[in-house]
Backbone as JSON Lines, residues from 0, in Angstrom:
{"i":0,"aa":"X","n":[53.78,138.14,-2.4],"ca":[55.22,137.97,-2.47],"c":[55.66,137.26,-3.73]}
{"i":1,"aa":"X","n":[54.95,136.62,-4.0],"ca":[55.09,135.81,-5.05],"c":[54.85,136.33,-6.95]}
{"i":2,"aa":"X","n":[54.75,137.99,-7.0],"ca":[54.4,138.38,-7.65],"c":[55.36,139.7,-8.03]}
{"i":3,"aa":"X","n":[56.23,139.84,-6.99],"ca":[57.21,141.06,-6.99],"c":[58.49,140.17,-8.22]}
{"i":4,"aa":"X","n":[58.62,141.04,-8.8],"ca":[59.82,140.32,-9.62],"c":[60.89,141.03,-9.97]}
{"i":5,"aa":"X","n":[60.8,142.67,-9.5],"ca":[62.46,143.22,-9.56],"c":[62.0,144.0,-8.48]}
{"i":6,"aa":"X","n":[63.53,144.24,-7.71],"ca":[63.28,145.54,-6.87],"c":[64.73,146.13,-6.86]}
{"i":7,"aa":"X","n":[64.34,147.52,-7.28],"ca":[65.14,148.38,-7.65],"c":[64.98,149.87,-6.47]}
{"i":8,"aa":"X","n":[65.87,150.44,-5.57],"ca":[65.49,151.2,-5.21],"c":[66.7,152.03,-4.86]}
{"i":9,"aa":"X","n":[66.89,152.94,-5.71],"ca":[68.53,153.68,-5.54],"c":[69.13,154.43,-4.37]}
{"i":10,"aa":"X","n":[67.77,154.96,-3.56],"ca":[68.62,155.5,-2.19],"c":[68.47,154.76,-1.21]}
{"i":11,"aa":"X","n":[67.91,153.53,-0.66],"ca":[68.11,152.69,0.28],"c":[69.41,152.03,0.8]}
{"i":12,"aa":"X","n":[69.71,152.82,1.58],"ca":[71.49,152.56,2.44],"c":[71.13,151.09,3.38]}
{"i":13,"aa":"X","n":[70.27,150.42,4.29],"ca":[70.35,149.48,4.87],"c":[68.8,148.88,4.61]}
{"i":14,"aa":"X","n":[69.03,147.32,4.65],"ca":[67.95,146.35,4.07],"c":[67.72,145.46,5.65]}
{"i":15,"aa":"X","n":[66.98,144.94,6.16],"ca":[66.54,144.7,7.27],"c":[66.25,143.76,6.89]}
{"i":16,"aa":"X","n":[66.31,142.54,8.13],"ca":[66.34,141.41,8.07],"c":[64.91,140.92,7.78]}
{"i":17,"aa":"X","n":[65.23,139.89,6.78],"ca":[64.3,139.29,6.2],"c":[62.93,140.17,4.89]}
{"i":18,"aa":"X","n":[63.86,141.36,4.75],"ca":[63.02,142.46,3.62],"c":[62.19,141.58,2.61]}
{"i":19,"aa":"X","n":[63.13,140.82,2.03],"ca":[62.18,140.04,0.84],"c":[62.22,138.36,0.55]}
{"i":20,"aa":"X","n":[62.17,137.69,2.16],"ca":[62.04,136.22,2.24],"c":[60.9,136.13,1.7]}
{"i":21,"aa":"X","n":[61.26,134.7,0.93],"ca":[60.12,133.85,0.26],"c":[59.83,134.53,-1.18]}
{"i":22,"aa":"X","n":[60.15,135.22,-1.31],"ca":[59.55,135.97,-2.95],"c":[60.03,135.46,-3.94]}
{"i":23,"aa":"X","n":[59.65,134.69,-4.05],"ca":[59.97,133.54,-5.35],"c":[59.87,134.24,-6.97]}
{"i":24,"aa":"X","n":[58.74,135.08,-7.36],"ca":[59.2,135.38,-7.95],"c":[60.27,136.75,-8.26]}
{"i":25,"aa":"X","n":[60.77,136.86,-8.13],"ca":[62.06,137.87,-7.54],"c":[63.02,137.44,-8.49]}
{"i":26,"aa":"X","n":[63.66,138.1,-9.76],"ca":[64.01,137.68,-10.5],"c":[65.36,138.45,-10.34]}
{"i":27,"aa":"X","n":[65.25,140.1,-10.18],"ca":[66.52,140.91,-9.91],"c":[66.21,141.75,-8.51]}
{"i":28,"aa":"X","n":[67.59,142.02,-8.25],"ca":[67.47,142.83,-7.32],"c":[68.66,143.96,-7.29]}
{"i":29,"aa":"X","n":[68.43,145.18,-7.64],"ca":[69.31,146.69,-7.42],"c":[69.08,147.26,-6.62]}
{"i":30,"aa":"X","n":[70.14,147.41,-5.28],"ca":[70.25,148.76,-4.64],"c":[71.52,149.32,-4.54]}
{"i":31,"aa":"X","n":[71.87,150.27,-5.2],"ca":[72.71,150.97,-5.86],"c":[73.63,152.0,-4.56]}
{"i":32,"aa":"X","n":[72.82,152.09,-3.58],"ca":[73.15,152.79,-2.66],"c":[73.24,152.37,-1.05]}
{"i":33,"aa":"X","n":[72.75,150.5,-1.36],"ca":[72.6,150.31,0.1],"c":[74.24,149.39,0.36]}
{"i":34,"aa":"X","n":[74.23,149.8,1.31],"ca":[75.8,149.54,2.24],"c":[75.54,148.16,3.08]}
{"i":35,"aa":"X","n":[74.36,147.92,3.76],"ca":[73.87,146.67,4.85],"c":[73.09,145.94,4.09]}
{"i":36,"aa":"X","n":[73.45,144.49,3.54],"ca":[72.02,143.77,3.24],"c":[71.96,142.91,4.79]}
{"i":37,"aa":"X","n":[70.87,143.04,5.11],"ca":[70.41,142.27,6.55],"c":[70.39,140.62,6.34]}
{"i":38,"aa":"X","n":[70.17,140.09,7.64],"ca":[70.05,138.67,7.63],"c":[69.07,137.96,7.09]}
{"i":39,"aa":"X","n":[68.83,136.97,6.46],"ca":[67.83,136.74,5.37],"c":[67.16,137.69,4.32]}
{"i":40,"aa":"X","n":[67.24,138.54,4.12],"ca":[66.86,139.12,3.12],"c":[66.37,138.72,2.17]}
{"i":41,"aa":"X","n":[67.04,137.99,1.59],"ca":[66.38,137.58,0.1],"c":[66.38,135.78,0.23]}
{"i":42,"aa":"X","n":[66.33,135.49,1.7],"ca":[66.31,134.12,1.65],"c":[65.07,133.34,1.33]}
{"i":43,"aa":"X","n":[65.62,132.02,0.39],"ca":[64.64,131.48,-0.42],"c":[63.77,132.3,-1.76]}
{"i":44,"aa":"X","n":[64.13,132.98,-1.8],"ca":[64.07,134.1,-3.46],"c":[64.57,132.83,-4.52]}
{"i":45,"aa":"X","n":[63.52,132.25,-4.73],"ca":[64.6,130.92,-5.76],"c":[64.32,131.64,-7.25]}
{"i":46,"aa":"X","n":[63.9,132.46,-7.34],"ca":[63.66,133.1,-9.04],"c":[65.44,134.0,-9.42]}
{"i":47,"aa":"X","n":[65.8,134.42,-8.27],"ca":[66.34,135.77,-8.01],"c":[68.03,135.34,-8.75]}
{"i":48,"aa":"X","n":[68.16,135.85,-9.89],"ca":[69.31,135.52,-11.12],"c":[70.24,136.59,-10.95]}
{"i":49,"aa":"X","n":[69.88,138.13,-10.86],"ca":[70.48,139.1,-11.04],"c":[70.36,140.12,-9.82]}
{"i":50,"aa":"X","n":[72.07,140.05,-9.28],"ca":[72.08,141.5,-8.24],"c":[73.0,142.5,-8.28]}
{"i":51,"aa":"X","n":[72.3,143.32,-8.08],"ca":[73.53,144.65,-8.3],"c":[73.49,145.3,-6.98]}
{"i":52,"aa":"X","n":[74.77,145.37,-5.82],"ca":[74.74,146.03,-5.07],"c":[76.3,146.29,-4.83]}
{"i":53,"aa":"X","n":[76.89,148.15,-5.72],"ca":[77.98,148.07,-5.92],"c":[78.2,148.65,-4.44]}
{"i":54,"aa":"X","n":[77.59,148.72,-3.71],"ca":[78.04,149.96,-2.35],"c":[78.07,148.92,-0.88]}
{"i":55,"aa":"X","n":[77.37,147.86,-1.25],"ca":[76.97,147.08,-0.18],"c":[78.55,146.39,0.34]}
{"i":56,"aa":"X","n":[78.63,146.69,1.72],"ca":[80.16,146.26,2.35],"c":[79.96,144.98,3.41]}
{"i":57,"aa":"X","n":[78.77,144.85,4.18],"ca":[77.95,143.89,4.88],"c":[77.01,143.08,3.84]}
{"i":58,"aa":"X","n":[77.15,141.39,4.21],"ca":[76.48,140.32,3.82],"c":[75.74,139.89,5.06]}
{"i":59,"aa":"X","n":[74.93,139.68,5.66],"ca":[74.57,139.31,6.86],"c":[74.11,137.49,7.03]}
{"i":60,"aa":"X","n":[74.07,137.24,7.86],"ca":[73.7,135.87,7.93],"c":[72.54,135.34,7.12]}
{"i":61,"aa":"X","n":[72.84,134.5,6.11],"ca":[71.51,133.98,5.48],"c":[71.2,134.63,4.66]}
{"i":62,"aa":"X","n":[71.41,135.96,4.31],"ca":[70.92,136.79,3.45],"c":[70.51,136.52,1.9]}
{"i":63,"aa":"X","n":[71.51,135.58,1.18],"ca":[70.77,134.71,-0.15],"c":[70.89,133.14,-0.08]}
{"i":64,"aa":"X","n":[70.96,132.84,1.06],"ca":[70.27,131.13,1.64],"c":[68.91,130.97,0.35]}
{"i":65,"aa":"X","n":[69.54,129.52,0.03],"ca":[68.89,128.75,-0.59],"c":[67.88,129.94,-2.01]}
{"i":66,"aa":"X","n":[68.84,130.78,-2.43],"ca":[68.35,131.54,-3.91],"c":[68.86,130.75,-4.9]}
{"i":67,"aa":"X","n":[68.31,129.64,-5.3],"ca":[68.71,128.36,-6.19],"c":[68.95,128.78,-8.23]}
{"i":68,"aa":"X","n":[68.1,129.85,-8.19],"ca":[68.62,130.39,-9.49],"c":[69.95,131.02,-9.79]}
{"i":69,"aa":"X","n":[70.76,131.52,-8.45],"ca":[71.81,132.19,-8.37],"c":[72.81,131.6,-9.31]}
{"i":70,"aa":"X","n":[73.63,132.37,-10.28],"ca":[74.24,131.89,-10.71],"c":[76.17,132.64,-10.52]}
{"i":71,"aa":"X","n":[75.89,133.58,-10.22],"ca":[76.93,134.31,-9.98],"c":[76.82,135.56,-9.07]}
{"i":72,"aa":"X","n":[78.06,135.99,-8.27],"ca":[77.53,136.71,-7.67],"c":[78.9,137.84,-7.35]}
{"i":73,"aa":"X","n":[78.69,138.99,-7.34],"ca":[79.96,140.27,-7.51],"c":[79.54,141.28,-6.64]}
{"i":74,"aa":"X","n":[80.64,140.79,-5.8],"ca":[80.26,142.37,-4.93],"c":[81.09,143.18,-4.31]}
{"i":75,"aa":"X","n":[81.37,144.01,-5.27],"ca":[82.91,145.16,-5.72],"c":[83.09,145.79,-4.33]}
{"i":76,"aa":"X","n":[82.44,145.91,-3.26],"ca":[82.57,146.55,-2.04],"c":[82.33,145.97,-0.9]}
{"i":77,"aa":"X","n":[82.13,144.28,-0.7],"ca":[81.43,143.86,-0.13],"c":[83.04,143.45,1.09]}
{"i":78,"aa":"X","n":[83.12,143.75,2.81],"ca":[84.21,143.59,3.32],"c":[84.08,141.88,4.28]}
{"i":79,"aa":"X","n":[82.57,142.04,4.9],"ca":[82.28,141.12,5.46],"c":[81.14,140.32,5.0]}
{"i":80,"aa":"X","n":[81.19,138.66,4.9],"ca":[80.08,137.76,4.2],"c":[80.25,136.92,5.54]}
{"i":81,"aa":"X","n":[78.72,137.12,6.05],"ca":[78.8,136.61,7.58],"c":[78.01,135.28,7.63]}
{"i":82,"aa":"X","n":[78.13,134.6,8.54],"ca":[78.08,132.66,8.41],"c":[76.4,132.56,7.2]}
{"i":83,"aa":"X","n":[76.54,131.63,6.93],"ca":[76.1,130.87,5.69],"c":[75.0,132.14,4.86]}
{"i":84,"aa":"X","n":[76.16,132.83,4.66],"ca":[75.21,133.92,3.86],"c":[74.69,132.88,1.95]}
{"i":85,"aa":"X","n":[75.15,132.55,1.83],"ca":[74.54,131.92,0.31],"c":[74.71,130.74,0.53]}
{"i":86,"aa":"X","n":[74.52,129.85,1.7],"ca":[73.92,128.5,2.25],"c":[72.8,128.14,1.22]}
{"i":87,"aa":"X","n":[73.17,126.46,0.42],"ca":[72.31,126.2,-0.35],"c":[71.95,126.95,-1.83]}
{"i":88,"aa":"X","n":[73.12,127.69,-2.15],"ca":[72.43,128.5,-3.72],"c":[73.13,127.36,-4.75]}
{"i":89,"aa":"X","n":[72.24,126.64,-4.89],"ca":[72.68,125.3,-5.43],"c":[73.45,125.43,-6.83]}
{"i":90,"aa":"X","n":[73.19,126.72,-7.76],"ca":[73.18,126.81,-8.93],"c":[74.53,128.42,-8.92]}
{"i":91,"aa":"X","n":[75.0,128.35,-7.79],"ca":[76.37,129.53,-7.83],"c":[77.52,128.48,-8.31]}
{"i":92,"aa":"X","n":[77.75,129.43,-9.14],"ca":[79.32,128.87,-9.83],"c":[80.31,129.61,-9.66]}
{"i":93,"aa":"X","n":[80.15,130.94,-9.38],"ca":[81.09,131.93,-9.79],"c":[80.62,133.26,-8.65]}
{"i":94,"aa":"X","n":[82.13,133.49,-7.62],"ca":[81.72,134.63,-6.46],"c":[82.84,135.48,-6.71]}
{"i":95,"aa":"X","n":[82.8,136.8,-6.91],"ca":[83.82,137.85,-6.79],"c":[83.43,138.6,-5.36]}
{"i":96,"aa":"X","n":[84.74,138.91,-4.65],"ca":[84.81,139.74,-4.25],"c":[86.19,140.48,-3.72]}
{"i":97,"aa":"X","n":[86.07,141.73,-4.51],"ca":[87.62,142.24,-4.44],"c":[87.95,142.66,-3.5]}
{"i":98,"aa":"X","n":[86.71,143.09,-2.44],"ca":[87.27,143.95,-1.51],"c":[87.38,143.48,0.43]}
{"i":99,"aa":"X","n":[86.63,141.91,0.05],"ca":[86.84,141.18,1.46],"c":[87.8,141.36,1.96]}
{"i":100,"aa":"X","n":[87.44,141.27,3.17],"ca":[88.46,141.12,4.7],"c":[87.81,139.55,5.39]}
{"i":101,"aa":"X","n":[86.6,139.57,5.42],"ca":[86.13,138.1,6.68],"c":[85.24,137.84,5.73]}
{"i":102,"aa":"X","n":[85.74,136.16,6.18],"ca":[84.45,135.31,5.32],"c":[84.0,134.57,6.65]}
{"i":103,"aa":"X","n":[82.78,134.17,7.02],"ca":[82.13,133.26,8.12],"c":[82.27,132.27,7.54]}
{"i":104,"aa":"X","n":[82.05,131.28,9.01],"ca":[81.51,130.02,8.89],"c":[80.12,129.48,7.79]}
{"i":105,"aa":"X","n":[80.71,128.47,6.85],"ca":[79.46,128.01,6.25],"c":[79.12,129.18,5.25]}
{"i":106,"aa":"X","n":[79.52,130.1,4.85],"ca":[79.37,131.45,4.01],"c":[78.68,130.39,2.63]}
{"i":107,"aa":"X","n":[79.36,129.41,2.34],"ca":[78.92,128.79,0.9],"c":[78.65,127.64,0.85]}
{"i":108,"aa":"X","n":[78.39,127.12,2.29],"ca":[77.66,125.88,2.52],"c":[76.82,125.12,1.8]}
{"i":109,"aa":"X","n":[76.95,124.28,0.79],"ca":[76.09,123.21,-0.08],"c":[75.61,123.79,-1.27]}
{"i":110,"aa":"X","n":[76.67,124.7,-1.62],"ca":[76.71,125.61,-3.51],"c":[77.05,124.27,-3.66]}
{"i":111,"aa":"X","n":[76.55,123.46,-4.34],"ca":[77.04,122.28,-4.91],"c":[78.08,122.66,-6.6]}
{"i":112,"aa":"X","n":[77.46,123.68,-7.24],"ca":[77.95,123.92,-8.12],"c":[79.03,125.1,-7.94]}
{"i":113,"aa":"X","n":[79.85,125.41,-7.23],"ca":[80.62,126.6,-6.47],"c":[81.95,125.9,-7.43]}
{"i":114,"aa":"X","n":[82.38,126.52,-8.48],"ca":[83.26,126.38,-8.92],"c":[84.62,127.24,-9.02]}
{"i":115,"aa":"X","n":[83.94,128.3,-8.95],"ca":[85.23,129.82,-9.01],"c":[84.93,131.35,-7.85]}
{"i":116,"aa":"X","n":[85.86,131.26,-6.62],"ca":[86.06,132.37,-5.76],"c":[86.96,133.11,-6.24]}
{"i":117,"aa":"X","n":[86.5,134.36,-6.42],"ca":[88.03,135.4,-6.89],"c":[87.6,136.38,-5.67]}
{"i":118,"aa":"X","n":[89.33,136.29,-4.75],"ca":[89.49,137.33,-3.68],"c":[90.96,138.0,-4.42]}
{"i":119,"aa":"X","n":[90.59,138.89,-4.99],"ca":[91.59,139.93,-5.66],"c":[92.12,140.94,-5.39]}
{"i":120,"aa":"X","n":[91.89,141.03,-4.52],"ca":[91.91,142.48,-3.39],"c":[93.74,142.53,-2.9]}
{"i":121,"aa":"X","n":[94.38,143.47,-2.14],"ca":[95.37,143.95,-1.77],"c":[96.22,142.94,-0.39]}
{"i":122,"aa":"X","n":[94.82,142.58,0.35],"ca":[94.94,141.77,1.48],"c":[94.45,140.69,1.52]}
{"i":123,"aa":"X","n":[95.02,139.46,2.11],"ca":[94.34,138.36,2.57],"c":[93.3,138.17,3.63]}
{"i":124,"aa":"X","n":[92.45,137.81,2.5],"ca":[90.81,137.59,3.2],"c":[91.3,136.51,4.7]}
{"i":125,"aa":"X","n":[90.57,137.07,5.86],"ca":[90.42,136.3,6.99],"c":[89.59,135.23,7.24]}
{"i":126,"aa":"X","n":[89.76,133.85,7.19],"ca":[88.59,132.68,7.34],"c":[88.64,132.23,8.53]}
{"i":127,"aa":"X","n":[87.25,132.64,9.4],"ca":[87.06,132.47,10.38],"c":[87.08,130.82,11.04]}
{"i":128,"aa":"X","n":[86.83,130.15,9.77],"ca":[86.31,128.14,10.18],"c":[86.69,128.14,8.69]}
{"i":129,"aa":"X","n":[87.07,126.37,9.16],"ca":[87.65,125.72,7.65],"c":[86.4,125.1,6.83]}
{"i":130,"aa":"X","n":[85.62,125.44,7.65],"ca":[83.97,124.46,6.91],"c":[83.63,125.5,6.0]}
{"i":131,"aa":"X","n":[83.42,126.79,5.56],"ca":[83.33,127.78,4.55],"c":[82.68,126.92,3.55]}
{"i":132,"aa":"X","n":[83.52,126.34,2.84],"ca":[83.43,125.8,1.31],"c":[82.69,124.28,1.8]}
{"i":133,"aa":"X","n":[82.38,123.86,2.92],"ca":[81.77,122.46,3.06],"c":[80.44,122.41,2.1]}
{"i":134,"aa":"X","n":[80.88,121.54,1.08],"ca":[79.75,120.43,0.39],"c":[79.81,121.33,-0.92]}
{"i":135,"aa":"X","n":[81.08,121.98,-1.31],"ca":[81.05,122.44,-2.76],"c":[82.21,122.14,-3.32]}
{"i":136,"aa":"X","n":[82.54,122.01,-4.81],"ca":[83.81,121.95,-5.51],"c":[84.77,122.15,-5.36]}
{"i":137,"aa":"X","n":[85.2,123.2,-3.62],"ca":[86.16,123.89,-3.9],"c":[86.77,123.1,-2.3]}
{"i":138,"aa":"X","n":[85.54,122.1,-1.47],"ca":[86.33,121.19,-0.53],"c":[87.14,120.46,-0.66]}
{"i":139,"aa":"X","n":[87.65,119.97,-0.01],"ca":[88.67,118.92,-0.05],"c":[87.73,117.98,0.38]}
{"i":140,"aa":"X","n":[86.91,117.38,1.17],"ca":[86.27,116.59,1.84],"c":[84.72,115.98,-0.1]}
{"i":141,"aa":"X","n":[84.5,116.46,-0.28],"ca":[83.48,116.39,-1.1],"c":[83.92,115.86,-2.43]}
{"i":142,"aa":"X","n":[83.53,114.56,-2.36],"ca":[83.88,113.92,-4.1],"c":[82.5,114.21,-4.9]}
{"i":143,"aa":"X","n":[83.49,114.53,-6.27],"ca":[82.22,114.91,-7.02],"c":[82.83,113.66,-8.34]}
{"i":144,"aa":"X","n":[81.69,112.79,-8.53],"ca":[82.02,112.03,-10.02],"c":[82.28,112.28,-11.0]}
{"i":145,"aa":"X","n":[82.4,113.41,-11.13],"ca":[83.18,114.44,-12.59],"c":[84.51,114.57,-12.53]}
{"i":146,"aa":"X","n":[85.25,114.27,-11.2],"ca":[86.42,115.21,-11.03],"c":[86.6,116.07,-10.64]}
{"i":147,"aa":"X","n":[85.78,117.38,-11.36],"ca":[85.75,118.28,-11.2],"c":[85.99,119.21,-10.17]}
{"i":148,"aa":"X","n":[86.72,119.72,-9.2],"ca":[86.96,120.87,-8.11],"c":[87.13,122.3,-8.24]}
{"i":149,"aa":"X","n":[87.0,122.94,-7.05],"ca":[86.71,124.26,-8.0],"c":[88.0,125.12,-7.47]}
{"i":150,"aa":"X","n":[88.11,126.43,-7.8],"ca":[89.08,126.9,-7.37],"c":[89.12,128.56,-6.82]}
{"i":151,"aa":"X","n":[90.1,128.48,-5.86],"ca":[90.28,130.35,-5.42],"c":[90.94,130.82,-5.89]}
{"i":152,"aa":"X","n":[91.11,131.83,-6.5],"ca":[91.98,133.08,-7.71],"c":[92.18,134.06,-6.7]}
{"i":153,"aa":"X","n":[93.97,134.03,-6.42],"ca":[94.24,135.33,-5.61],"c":[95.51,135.65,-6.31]}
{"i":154,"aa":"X","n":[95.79,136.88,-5.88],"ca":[96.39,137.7,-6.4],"c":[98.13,136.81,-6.07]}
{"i":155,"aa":"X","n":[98.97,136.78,-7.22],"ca":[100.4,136.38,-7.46],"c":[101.1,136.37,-6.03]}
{"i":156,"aa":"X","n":[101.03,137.96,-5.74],"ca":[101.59,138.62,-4.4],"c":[101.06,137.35,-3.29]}
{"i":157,"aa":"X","n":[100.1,137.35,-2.84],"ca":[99.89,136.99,-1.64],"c":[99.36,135.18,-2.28]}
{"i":158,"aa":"X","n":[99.77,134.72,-3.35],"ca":[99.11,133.24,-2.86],"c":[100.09,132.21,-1.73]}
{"i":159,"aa":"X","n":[101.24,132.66,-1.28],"ca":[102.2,132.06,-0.64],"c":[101.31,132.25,0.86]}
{"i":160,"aa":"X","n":[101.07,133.16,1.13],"ca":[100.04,133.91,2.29],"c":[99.45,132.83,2.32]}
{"i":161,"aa":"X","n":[98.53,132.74,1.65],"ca":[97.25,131.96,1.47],"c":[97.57,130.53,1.83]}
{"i":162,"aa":"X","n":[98.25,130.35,1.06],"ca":[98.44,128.91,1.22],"c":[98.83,128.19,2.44]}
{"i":163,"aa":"X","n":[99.3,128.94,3.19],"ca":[100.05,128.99,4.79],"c":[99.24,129.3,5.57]}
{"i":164,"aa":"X","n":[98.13,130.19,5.33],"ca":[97.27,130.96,6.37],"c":[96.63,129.85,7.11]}
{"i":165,"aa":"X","n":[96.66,130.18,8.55],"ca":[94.93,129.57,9.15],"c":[93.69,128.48,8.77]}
{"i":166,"aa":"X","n":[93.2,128.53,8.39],"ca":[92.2,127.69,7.58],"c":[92.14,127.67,6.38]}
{"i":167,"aa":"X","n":[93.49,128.57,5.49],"ca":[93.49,128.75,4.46],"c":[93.58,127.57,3.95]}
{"i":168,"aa":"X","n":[94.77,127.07,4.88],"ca":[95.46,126.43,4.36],"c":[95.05,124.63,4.07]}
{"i":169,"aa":"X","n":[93.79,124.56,4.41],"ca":[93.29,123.34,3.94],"c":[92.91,123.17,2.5]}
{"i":170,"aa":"X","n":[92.95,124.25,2.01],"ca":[92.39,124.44,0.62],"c":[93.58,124.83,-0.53]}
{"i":171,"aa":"X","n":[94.94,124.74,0.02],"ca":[96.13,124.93,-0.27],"c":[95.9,124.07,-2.17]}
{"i":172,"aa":"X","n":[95.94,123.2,-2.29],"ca":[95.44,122.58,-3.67],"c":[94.54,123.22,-4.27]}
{"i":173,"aa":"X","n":[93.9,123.93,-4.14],"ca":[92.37,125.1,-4.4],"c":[92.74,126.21,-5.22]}
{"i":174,"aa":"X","n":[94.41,126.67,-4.47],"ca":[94.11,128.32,-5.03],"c":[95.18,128.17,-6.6]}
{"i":175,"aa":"X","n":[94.66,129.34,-6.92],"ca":[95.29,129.55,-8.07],"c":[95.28,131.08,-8.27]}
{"i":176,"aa":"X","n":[97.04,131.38,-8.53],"ca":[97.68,132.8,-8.67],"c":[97.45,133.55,-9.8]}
{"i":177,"aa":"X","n":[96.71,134.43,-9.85],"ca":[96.35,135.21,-11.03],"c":[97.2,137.18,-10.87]}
């Protein structure tokens, strides 16, 4: 496991839980065609820098838990990111996703470095629990000695939404209208 360092495989539509836990060295990962990444999947992959999955619409639980090289992460089709799917990616700064609907509980649990969410999409993303962002830049609860906090980028139209919503709305100081 420790020796796999890209996996690329263009017609694989669903990834099953726990496909490539522990593979440390795991540097990228492309599937170009898969729609489901399963629960843990790539959990603890701490090498794993680069992913490309433009088709993938399901995040499953845990699925890049504690991938500590992570530095960014885009996923142009992705609708649901289900509870602490990137729990612990200590080194994420930066999450796109244009095409959410539901974020889980704990989805970004202890990104310590979680500086920039862009939900750009047409609709306001649904937050199931206000703990989401617990123990990153973008809490309200979490002092960081820099100052520093991080922020959500939504679309002009709907940041009034946002700011009012549900559990949005704890993070009301957070967003920023682009």
């Amino acid at each position: 496991r420790d020796s796999l360092s890209a996996a690329y495989f263009p017609v694989v539509t669903t990834l099953r839980s726990y496909a490539f836990t522990g593979c440390r060295g795991l540097t990228s990962a492309s599937f170009p065609a898969l729609t489901a990444i399963g629960g843990s999947a790539f959990n603890a992959c701490s090498s794993l820098t680069t992913l490309s999955f433009p088709a993938a619409i399901t995040i499953e639980a845990n699925a890049f838990q504690e991938c500590i090289s992570l530095e960014m992460a885009y996923f142009p089709s992705v609708e649901y990111i289900s509870a602490l799917a990137f729990r612990s990616c200590y080194n994420l700064a930066t999450a796109s996703f244009p095409a959410a609907d539901f974020i889980m509980s704990s989805a970004f649990y202890n990104c310590s470095k979680f500086l920039s969410l862009y939900l750009l999409g047409s609709s306001v993303v649904s937050l199931n629990h206000v703990n989401v962002f617990s123990s990153t830049p973008i809490s309200n609860n979490t002092t960081y000695t820099d100052g520093v906090h991080g922020s959500i980028f939504v679309p002009a139209s709907l940041y009034d939404t946002y700011i009012s919503r549900a559990n949005w709305s704890a993070y009301s100081s957070r967003f920023v209208s682009v």
